[in-house]
Each structure stands twice: as structure tokens, then as C-alpha cells.
């Protein structure tokens, strides 16, 4: 593999927001996870643990999650950002409006934007979902290591033609996830990764986000 190969893989990967129903073969899922586990971690702790759903288990989870969202209150294990300001707010808005434009939601259409947001909790109709957790005692360092794992997971999946979307929205209902999957309170639920094969004709998959130039985030010394 060359750097160009890796760059092409990163460029091809995107957050998929509409999936086909076709399941990913178990052997391919195992290959994705096996590759992702090779990322570095603090003291080689490898803090990531996954619960991966398929078939009827995904459908049951999707239905239970949607019901929880309708009646429950979001309460993430890992505190959400206290705010977005400056360039971070600009990037967030640009991404959001690109999605809304792609799916035909106009500015001011609160019902339309709310309906699109709720698709997070139907897992965008993905046939599989992975819930990612880390030991609470490892705090931010465990979460950082798991971030590397999530990135590697998405790239390994892309290399096999499998689409993904990491989802903080699902993890925002952490108490429900702890109960539903029997995940101990000694672990932080960090995110979900919904995955499967992309519905390439769906308008939600028709846009791509941009990346900032190096000058915006690199300070050279020497």
C-alpha cells in the first residue's frame, strides 16, 4: 500500500445515511474488526469493546431505541461539547445544511429537520450496528484510543465496500443502552457505528464534506 492508496481510501469513506437491507457476511465483519484492533492504544490497553447486532437483533434494537427516544431523555456517558464557536460552528452548520439541501429540507422547516434527525435512531436502516464502549476508569485516554479504533473500523469497512456512520446520537441514550445490552456501569458508552451496504441512489448519500487546509490547523516550528 502506498500513501496514495490510503489517501484514496480516506477520500472514498463518508458517513452513510441510507443503507440497503442486505446483510454483511459475518466473515467480512470479523475481518473489519480484526483489522481495526491493530490501532495503537495507551499502554496497549486496547480499551474498546463492541456489541454488534445483525438481522432480527438489529431490527429489535432499532424498534426499542426509537421507542426510548420518543419517551426518554438523552443522557450520554461522555459529556457532549459545551458549545461550538467560531470555525467549529461554521463547519458544523455547513455540514448540516449540505445534508438538508441534499434531502430537500429547506431552511426554517423544523419538521423536516426533526424528521431527518430522527433517522439517527432508526440507524439509517442499516442492517448492523456496533456499540462501542471503554472502561470508565480510563477516562479520556480510553475514549481517545477508541476514537482511533472507530477510524480504523470505518476504513477497513470501506476497503471491503462496506459503508459506515459513527453515531454519537445513539450513545446519547446511554442508560437505555446499558440496560438493553447488559453493558456494565463501569464502562462508558462512546458511540454506535451503523454499517452495511450503501443505498447509493438515496439523496442523503449525495453530498460530501470538505476538509480544512493545513494552514488552518498546523503551526510549523523550525
mmCIF file of C-alpha atoms in Angstrom:
data_model
loop_
_atom_site.group_PDB
_atom_site.id
_atom_site.type_symbol
_atom_site.label_atom_id
_atom_site.label_comp_id
_atom_site.label_asym_id
_atom_site.label_seq_id
_atom_site.Cartn_x
_atom_site.Cartn_y
_atom_site.Cartn_z
ATOM 1 C CA UNK A 1 0.000 0.000 0.000
ATOM 2 C CA UNK A 2 1.200 3.492 -0.848
ATOM 3 C CA UNK A 3 0.267 6.795 0.770
ATOM 4 C CA UNK A 4 -1.847 7.494 -2.298
ATOM 5 C CA UNK A 5 -3.773 4.279 -1.679
ATOM 6 C CA UNK A 6 -4.506 5.362 1.883
ATOM 7 C CA UNK A 7 -5.472 8.843 0.726
ATOM 8 C CA UNK A 8 -7.877 7.346 -1.830
ATOM 9 C CA UNK A 9 -9.446 5.158 0.867
ATOM 10 C CA UNK A 10 -9.922 8.133 3.190
ATOM 11 C CA UNK A 11 -11.408 10.188 0.371
ATOM 12 C CA UNK A 12 -13.846 7.409 -0.534
ATOM 13 C CA UNK A 13 -15.096 6.949 3.031
ATOM 14 C CA UNK A 14 -18.082 9.034 4.057
ATOM 15 C CA UNK A 15 -20.832 8.936 6.656
ATOM 16 C CA UNK A 16 -23.565 6.862 5.045
ATOM 17 C CA UNK A 17 -27.097 7.980 5.894
ATOM 18 C CA UNK A 18 -29.112 5.440 3.905
ATOM 19 C CA UNK A 19 -28.386 1.711 3.750
ATOM 20 C CA UNK A 20 -29.648 -1.261 1.787
ATOM 21 C CA UNK A 21 -31.147 -4.143 3.755
ATOM 22 C CA UNK A 22 -28.563 -6.678 2.530
ATOM 23 C CA UNK A 23 -26.547 -8.100 5.441
ATOM 24 C CA UNK A 24 -22.758 -8.075 5.518
ATOM 25 C CA UNK A 25 -21.324 -11.617 5.744
ATOM 26 C CA UNK A 26 -20.128 -12.488 9.242
ATOM 27 C CA UNK A 27 -16.657 -13.297 7.883
ATOM 28 C CA UNK A 28 -16.341 -9.767 6.470
ATOM 29 C CA UNK A 29 -17.441 -8.190 9.760
ATOM 30 C CA UNK A 30 -14.813 -10.251 11.563
ATOM 31 C CA UNK A 31 -12.166 -9.079 9.070
ATOM 32 C CA UNK A 32 -13.141 -5.444 9.666
ATOM 33 C CA UNK A 33 -12.925 -5.767 13.454
ATOM 34 C CA UNK A 34 -9.728 -7.806 13.268
ATOM 35 C CA UNK A 35 -8.070 -5.101 11.186
ATOM 36 C CA UNK A 36 -9.343 -2.231 13.356
ATOM 37 C CA UNK A 37 -7.910 -3.787 16.533
ATOM 38 C CA UNK A 38 -4.379 -3.140 15.254
ATOM 39 C CA UNK A 39 -4.536 0.580 16.033
ATOM 40 C CA UNK A 40 -2.253 1.923 18.796
ATOM 41 C CA UNK A 41 -3.583 2.426 22.309
ATOM 42 C CA UNK A 42 -2.188 3.896 25.528
ATOM 43 C CA UNK A 43 -0.006 1.182 27.197
ATOM 44 C CA UNK A 44 -1.561 -1.261 24.699
ATOM 45 C CA UNK A 45 -4.693 -1.247 26.888
ATOM 46 C CA UNK A 46 -6.967 -1.897 23.856
ATOM 47 C CA UNK A 47 -9.957 -0.485 25.782
ATOM 48 C CA UNK A 48 -12.586 -0.939 23.070
ATOM 49 C CA UNK A 49 -15.381 -3.445 23.476
ATOM 50 C CA UNK A 50 -18.152 -3.941 20.970
ATOM 51 C CA UNK A 51 -21.666 -5.311 20.876
ATOM 52 C CA UNK A 52 -22.512 -5.997 17.214
ATOM 53 C CA UNK A 53 -26.050 -6.664 16.044
ATOM 54 C CA UNK A 54 -27.262 -8.383 12.888
ATOM 55 C CA UNK A 55 -30.576 -9.415 11.368
ATOM 56 C CA UNK A 56 -33.526 -9.605 13.750
ATOM 57 C CA UNK A 57 -31.344 -8.349 16.612
ATOM 58 C CA UNK A 58 -30.720 -5.094 14.749
ATOM 59 C CA UNK A 59 -34.409 -4.689 13.982
ATOM 60 C CA UNK A 60 -35.383 -5.310 17.611
ATOM 61 C CA UNK A 61 -32.792 -2.833 18.828
ATOM 62 C CA UNK A 62 -33.894 -0.237 16.279
ATOM 63 C CA UNK A 63 -37.507 -0.515 17.408
ATOM 64 C CA UNK A 64 -36.615 -0.370 21.110
ATOM 65 C CA UNK A 65 -34.339 2.622 20.586
ATOM 66 C CA UNK A 66 -36.984 4.551 18.664
ATOM 67 C CA UNK A 67 -39.468 3.872 21.468
ATOM 68 C CA UNK A 68 -36.957 5.043 24.078
ATOM 69 C CA UNK A 69 -36.275 8.268 22.199
ATOM 70 C CA UNK A 70 -39.980 9.021 21.985
ATOM 71 C CA UNK A 71 -40.435 8.818 25.749
ATOM 72 C CA UNK A 72 -36.972 9.211 27.282
ATOM 73 C CA UNK A 73 -34.375 11.915 27.828
ATOM 74 C CA UNK A 74 -30.889 11.964 26.385
ATOM 75 C CA UNK A 75 -28.168 11.320 28.964
ATOM 76 C CA UNK A 76 -24.760 10.456 27.492
ATOM 77 C CA UNK A 77 -21.986 8.792 29.491
ATOM 78 C CA UNK A 78 -19.429 11.075 27.889
ATOM 79 C CA UNK A 79 -20.395 14.741 28.212
ATOM 80 C CA UNK A 80 -21.345 16.359 24.939
ATOM 81 C CA UNK A 81 -19.499 19.521 23.817
ATOM 82 C CA UNK A 82 -20.458 22.593 25.853
ATOM 83 C CA UNK A 83 -20.733 24.528 22.612
ATOM 84 C CA UNK A 84 -19.465 25.130 19.089
ATOM 85 C CA UNK A 85 -17.966 28.506 18.283
ATOM 86 C CA UNK A 86 -16.004 30.166 15.506
ATOM 87 C CA UNK A 87 -14.803 27.889 12.737
ATOM 88 C CA UNK A 88 -16.180 24.802 14.507
ATOM 89 C CA UNK A 89 -19.682 26.242 14.407
ATOM 90 C CA UNK A 90 -19.190 27.208 10.763
ATOM 91 C CA UNK A 91 -18.128 23.681 9.799
ATOM 92 C CA UNK A 92 -21.000 22.134 11.722
ATOM 93 C CA UNK A 93 -23.546 24.382 10.038
ATOM 94 C CA UNK A 94 -22.058 23.786 6.597
ATOM 95 C CA UNK A 95 -22.297 20.031 7.076
ATOM 96 C CA UNK A 96 -25.853 20.229 8.388
ATOM 97 C CA UNK A 97 -27.144 22.420 5.597
ATOM 98 C CA UNK A 98 -25.431 20.285 2.955
ATOM 99 C CA UNK A 99 -27.356 17.287 4.285
ATOM 100 C CA UNK A 100 -30.654 19.170 4.444
ATOM 101 C CA UNK A 101 -30.191 20.504 0.922
ATOM 102 C CA UNK A 102 -29.445 17.005 -0.354
ATOM 103 C CA UNK A 103 -32.652 15.566 1.134
ATOM 104 C CA UNK A 104 -34.833 18.573 0.291
ATOM 105 C CA UNK A 105 -35.236 20.142 3.739
ATOM 106 C CA UNK A 106 -35.452 23.916 3.392
ATOM 107 C CA UNK A 107 -34.256 26.458 5.948
ATOM 108 C CA UNK A 108 -36.949 27.042 8.533
ATOM 109 C CA UNK A 109 -38.542 23.618 8.001
ATOM 110 C CA UNK A 110 -38.287 22.443 11.593
ATOM 111 C CA UNK A 111 -40.489 19.418 11.000
ATOM 112 C CA UNK A 112 -38.314 18.317 8.109
ATOM 113 C CA UNK A 113 -35.069 18.762 10.015
ATOM 114 C CA UNK A 114 -36.518 16.944 13.032
ATOM 115 C CA UNK A 115 -37.603 14.029 10.829
ATOM 116 C CA UNK A 116 -34.127 13.800 9.347
ATOM 117 C CA UNK A 117 -32.574 13.906 12.822
ATOM 118 C CA UNK A 118 -34.789 11.023 13.942
ATOM 119 C CA UNK A 119 -33.282 8.837 11.235
ATOM 120 C CA UNK A 120 -30.253 8.598 13.525
ATOM 121 C CA UNK A 121 -32.326 6.428 15.840
ATOM 122 C CA UNK A 122 -33.592 4.157 13.077
ATOM 123 C CA UNK A 123 -29.879 3.623 12.374
ATOM 124 C CA UNK A 124 -30.496 4.939 8.863
ATOM 125 C CA UNK A 125 -31.982 1.485 8.147
ATOM 126 C CA UNK A 126 -28.571 -0.177 8.492
ATOM 127 C CA UNK A 127 -28.611 -3.974 8.879
ATOM 128 C CA UNK A 128 -25.864 -3.884 11.516
ATOM 129 C CA UNK A 129 -24.908 -1.738 14.482
ATOM 130 C CA UNK A 130 -21.842 -1.813 16.732
ATOM 131 C CA UNK A 131 -21.990 -0.235 20.195
ATOM 132 C CA UNK A 132 -18.529 0.919 21.290
ATOM 133 C CA UNK A 133 -17.620 1.237 24.969
ATOM 134 C CA UNK A 134 -14.487 1.871 27.037
ATOM 135 C CA UNK A 135 -13.613 1.354 30.725
ATOM 136 C CA UNK A 136 -14.767 4.358 32.754
ATOM 137 C CA UNK A 137 -11.550 4.270 34.777
ATOM 138 C CA UNK A 138 -9.524 5.093 31.653
ATOM 139 C CA UNK A 139 -11.464 8.328 31.130
ATOM 140 C CA UNK A 140 -10.489 10.496 28.221
ATOM 141 C CA UNK A 141 -7.488 8.376 27.283
ATOM 142 C CA UNK A 142 -9.647 5.299 26.770
ATOM 143 C CA UNK A 143 -12.065 7.375 24.715
ATOM 144 C CA UNK A 144 -9.173 8.716 22.616
ATOM 145 C CA UNK A 145 -7.922 5.189 21.952
ATOM 146 C CA UNK A 146 -11.417 4.106 20.943
ATOM 147 C CA UNK A 147 -11.565 7.039 18.537
ATOM 148 C CA UNK A 148 -8.604 5.514 16.733
ATOM 149 C CA UNK A 149 -10.404 2.167 16.673
ATOM 150 C CA UNK A 150 -13.548 3.733 15.209
ATOM 151 C CA UNK A 151 -11.496 5.381 12.453
ATOM 152 C CA UNK A 152 -9.764 2.110 11.617
ATOM 153 C CA UNK A 153 -13.115 0.289 11.626
ATOM 154 C CA UNK A 154 -14.580 2.713 9.091
ATOM 155 C CA UNK A 155 -11.537 2.470 6.838
ATOM 156 C CA UNK A 156 -11.353 -1.325 6.990
ATOM 157 C CA UNK A 157 -15.063 -1.432 6.160
ATOM 158 C CA UNK A 158 -14.578 0.943 3.236
ATOM 159 C CA UNK A 159 -11.823 -1.283 1.885
ATOM 160 C CA UNK A 160 -14.368 -4.136 1.734
ATOM 161 C CA UNK A 161 -17.070 -1.974 0.160
ATOM 162 C CA UNK A 162 -18.999 -1.655 3.422
ATOM 163 C CA UNK A 163 -20.439 1.753 4.319
ATOM 164 C CA UNK A 164 -20.440 3.136 7.875
ATOM 165 C CA UNK A 165 -21.560 6.031 10.035
ATOM 166 C CA UNK A 166 -20.257 6.598 13.589
ATOM 167 C CA UNK A 167 -23.146 7.952 15.688
ATOM 168 C CA UNK A 168 -22.897 9.961 18.889
ATOM 169 C CA UNK A 169 -26.672 10.450 18.799
ATOM 170 C CA UNK A 170 -27.297 6.786 19.646
ATOM 171 C CA UNK A 171 -24.841 6.933 22.562
ATOM 172 C CA UNK A 172 -26.723 9.911 23.987
ATOM 173 C CA UNK A 173 -29.256 7.391 25.359
ATOM 174 C CA UNK A 174 -26.577 5.634 27.385
ATOM 175 C CA UNK A 175 -28.743 4.444 30.323
ATOM 176 C CA UNK A 176 -31.016 2.636 27.868
ATOM 177 C CA UNK A 177 -28.034 1.065 26.082
ATOM 178 C CA UNK A 178 -26.562 -0.131 29.381
ATOM 179 C CA UNK A 179 -29.860 -1.840 30.215
ATOM 180 C CA UNK A 180 -30.649 -3.176 26.771
ATOM 181 C CA UNK A 181 -27.264 -4.761 26.092
ATOM 182 C CA UNK A 182 -26.253 -5.501 29.680
ATOM 183 C CA UNK A 183 -23.198 -3.244 29.433
ATOM 184 C CA UNK A 184 -21.770 -2.653 32.917
ATOM 185 C CA UNK A 185 -21.842 0.742 34.565
ATOM 186 C CA UNK A 186 -18.048 0.506 34.809
ATOM 187 C CA UNK A 187 -17.881 1.217 31.068
ATOM 188 C CA UNK A 188 -18.539 4.413 29.108
ATOM 189 C CA UNK A 189 -20.675 4.037 26.023
ATOM 190 C CA UNK A 190 -18.946 6.223 23.449
ATOM 191 C CA UNK A 191 -20.761 5.811 20.163
ATOM 192 C CA UNK A 192 -22.501 3.458 17.787
ATOM 193 C CA UNK A 193 -21.323 2.530 14.311
ATOM 194 C CA UNK A 194 -24.162 1.674 11.960
ATOM 195 C CA UNK A 195 -22.941 -0.199 8.898
ATOM 196 C CA UNK A 196 -23.947 -2.143 5.825
ATOM 197 C CA UNK A 197 -24.073 -1.520 2.092
ATOM 198 C CA UNK A 198 -24.805 1.997 0.904
ATOM 199 C CA UNK A 199 -28.023 2.887 -0.860
ATOM 200 C CA UNK A 200 -26.061 4.848 -3.423
ATOM 201 C CA UNK A 201 -29.155 6.264 -5.094
ATOM 202 C CA UNK A 202 -30.500 7.865 -1.921
ATOM 203 C CA UNK A 203 -30.133 11.680 -1.858
ATOM 204 C CA UNK A 204 -28.753 11.596 1.724
ATOM 205 C CA UNK A 205 -25.643 9.957 0.291
ATOM 206 C CA UNK A 206 -25.213 12.502 -2.486
ATOM 207 C CA UNK A 207 -23.127 15.112 -0.657
ATOM 208 C CA UNK A 208 -19.603 15.142 0.772
ATOM 209 C CA UNK A 209 -17.986 17.326 3.417
ATOM 210 C CA UNK A 210 -14.797 19.289 2.821
ATOM 211 C CA UNK A 211 -11.585 19.228 4.866
ATOM 212 C CA UNK A 212 -9.728 22.292 6.105
ATOM 213 C CA UNK A 213 -6.365 23.140 4.501
ATOM 214 C CA UNK A 214 -3.226 22.571 6.561
ATOM 215 C CA UNK A 215 -2.793 26.301 7.105
ATOM 216 C CA UNK A 216 -5.932 26.312 9.279
ATOM 217 C CA UNK A 217 -4.697 23.778 11.827
ATOM 218 C CA UNK A 218 -0.904 23.333 11.567
ATOM 219 C CA UNK A 219 1.633 25.657 13.225
ATOM 220 C CA UNK A 220 5.094 24.915 11.890
ATOM 221 C CA UNK A 221 8.118 25.361 14.160
ATOM 222 C CA UNK A 222 11.533 25.086 12.559
#
